[in-house]
Coordinates of C-alpha atoms in Angstrom, one line a residue:
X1 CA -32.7 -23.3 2.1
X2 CA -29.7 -20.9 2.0
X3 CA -29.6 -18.5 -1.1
X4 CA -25.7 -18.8 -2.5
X5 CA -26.6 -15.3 -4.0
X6 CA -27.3 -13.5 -1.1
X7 CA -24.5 -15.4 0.2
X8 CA -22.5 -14.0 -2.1
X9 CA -23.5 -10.6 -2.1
X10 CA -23.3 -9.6 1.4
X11 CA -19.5 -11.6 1.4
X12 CA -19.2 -9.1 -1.4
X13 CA -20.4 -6.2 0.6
X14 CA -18.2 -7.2 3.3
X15 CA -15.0 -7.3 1.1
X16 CA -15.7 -3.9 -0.4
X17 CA -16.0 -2.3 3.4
X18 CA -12.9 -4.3 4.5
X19 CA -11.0 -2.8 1.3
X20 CA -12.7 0.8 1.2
X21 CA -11.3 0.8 5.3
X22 CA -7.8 -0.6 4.1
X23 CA -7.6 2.3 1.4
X24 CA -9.0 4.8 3.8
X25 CA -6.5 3.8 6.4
X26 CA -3.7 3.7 4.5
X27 CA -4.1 7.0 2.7
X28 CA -4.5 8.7 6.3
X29 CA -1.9 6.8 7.8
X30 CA 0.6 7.8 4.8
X31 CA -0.8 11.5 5.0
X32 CA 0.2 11.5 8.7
X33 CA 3.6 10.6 8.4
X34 CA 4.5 13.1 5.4
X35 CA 3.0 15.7 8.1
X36 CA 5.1 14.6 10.8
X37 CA 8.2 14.3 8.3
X38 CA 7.3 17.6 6.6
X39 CA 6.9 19.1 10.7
X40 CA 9.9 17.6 11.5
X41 CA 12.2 19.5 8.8
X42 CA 10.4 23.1 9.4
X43 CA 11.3 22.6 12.7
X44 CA 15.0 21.8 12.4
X45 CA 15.2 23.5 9.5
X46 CA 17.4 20.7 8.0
X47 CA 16.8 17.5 5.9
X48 CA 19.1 14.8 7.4
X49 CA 20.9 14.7 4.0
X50 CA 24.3 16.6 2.6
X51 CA 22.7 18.9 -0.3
X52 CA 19.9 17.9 -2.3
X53 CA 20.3 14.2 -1.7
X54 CA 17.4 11.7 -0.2
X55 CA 17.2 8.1 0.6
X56 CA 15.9 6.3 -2.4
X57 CA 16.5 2.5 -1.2
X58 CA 14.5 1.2 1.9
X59 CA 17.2 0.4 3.7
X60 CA 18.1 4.0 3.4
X61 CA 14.5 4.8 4.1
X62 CA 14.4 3.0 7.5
X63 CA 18.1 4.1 8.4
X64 CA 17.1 7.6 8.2
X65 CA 13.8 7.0 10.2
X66 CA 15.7 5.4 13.3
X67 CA 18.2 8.7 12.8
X68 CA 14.8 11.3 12.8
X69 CA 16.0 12.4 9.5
X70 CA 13.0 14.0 8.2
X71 CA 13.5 13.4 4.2
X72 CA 13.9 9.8 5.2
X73 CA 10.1 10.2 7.6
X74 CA 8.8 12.0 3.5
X75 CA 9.9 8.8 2.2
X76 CA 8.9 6.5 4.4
X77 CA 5.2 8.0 3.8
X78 CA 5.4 8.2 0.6
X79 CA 6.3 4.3 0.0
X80 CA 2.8 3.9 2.4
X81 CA 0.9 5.7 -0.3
X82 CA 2.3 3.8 -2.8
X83 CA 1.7 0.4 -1.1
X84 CA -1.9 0.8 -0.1
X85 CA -2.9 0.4 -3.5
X86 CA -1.0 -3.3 -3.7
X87 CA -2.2 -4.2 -0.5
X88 CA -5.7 -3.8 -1.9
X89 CA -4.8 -5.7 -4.9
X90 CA -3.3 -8.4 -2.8
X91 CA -6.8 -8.5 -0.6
X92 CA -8.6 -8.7 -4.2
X93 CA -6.6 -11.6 -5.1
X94 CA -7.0 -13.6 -1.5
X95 CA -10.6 -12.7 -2.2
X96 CA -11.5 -14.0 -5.1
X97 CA -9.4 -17.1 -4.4
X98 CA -11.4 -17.5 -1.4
X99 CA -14.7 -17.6 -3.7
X100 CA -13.0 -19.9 -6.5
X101 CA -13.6 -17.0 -9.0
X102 CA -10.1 -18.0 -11.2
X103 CA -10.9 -15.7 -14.0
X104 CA -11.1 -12.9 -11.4
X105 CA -8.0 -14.6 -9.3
X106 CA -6.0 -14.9 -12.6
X107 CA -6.6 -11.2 -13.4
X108 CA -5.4 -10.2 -10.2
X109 CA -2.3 -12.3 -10.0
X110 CA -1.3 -10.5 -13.1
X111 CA -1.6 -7.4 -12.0
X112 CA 0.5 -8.0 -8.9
X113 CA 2.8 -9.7 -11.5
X114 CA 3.1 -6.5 -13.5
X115 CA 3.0 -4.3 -10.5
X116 CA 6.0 -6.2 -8.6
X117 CA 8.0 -5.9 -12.2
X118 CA 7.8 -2.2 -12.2
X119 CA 9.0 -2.1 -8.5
X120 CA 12.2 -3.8 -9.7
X121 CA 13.1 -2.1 -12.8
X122 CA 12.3 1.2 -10.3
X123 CA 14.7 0.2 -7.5
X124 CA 17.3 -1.2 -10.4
X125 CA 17.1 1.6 -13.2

């Protein structure tokens, strides 16, 4: 006879590693390129933009990356940090869907709700 809470526990325990890795990665992986962006503009000495502009839009973002610019690379690693916390929220979500947990998957979709309204009153004013 299989014990559903063991079951449940080490599917738990094996969530919380995948997502610990996912926020571990993604934090280094955003810390790596704001070091290559922040490299890039000591070395050239220039931010790819006129004054003290910088790409705010993502298609500005990934313009700037194909042209080296190294406000746009900043950027680029910044939106990283910023999305590794949704992606966990997302994994949360698929997660508890997975285990039929509604209460828990109804939280979550809220959240992502409210976080995806704040990303579009940011990128509209």
């Amino acid at each position: 006879m299989v014990d559903n809470k063991s079951t449940t526990d080490e599917e738990m325990h094996r969530v919380e590693a995948i997502v610990s890795t996912l926020l571990r990665i993604g934090v280094l992986l955003s810390a790596a390129i704001i070091l290559i962006g922040l490299l890039l503009l000591m070395f050239t000495g220039t931010s790819g933009y006129p004054g003290t502009t910088y790409p705010t839009t993502l298609t500005a973002i990934f313009d700037g990356i194909a042209q080296f610019k190294p406000y746009a690379i900043v950027m680029f690693g910044l939106f990283c940090l910023i999305l590794t916390p949704v992606l966990r929220v997302l994994v949360s979500f698929v997660t508890f869907l997975k285990e039929k947990d509604y209460l828990y998957v109804a939280i979550t979709a809220i959240v992502l709700i409210i976080l995806t309204i704040s990303f579009l009153i940011g990128t509209t004013g």
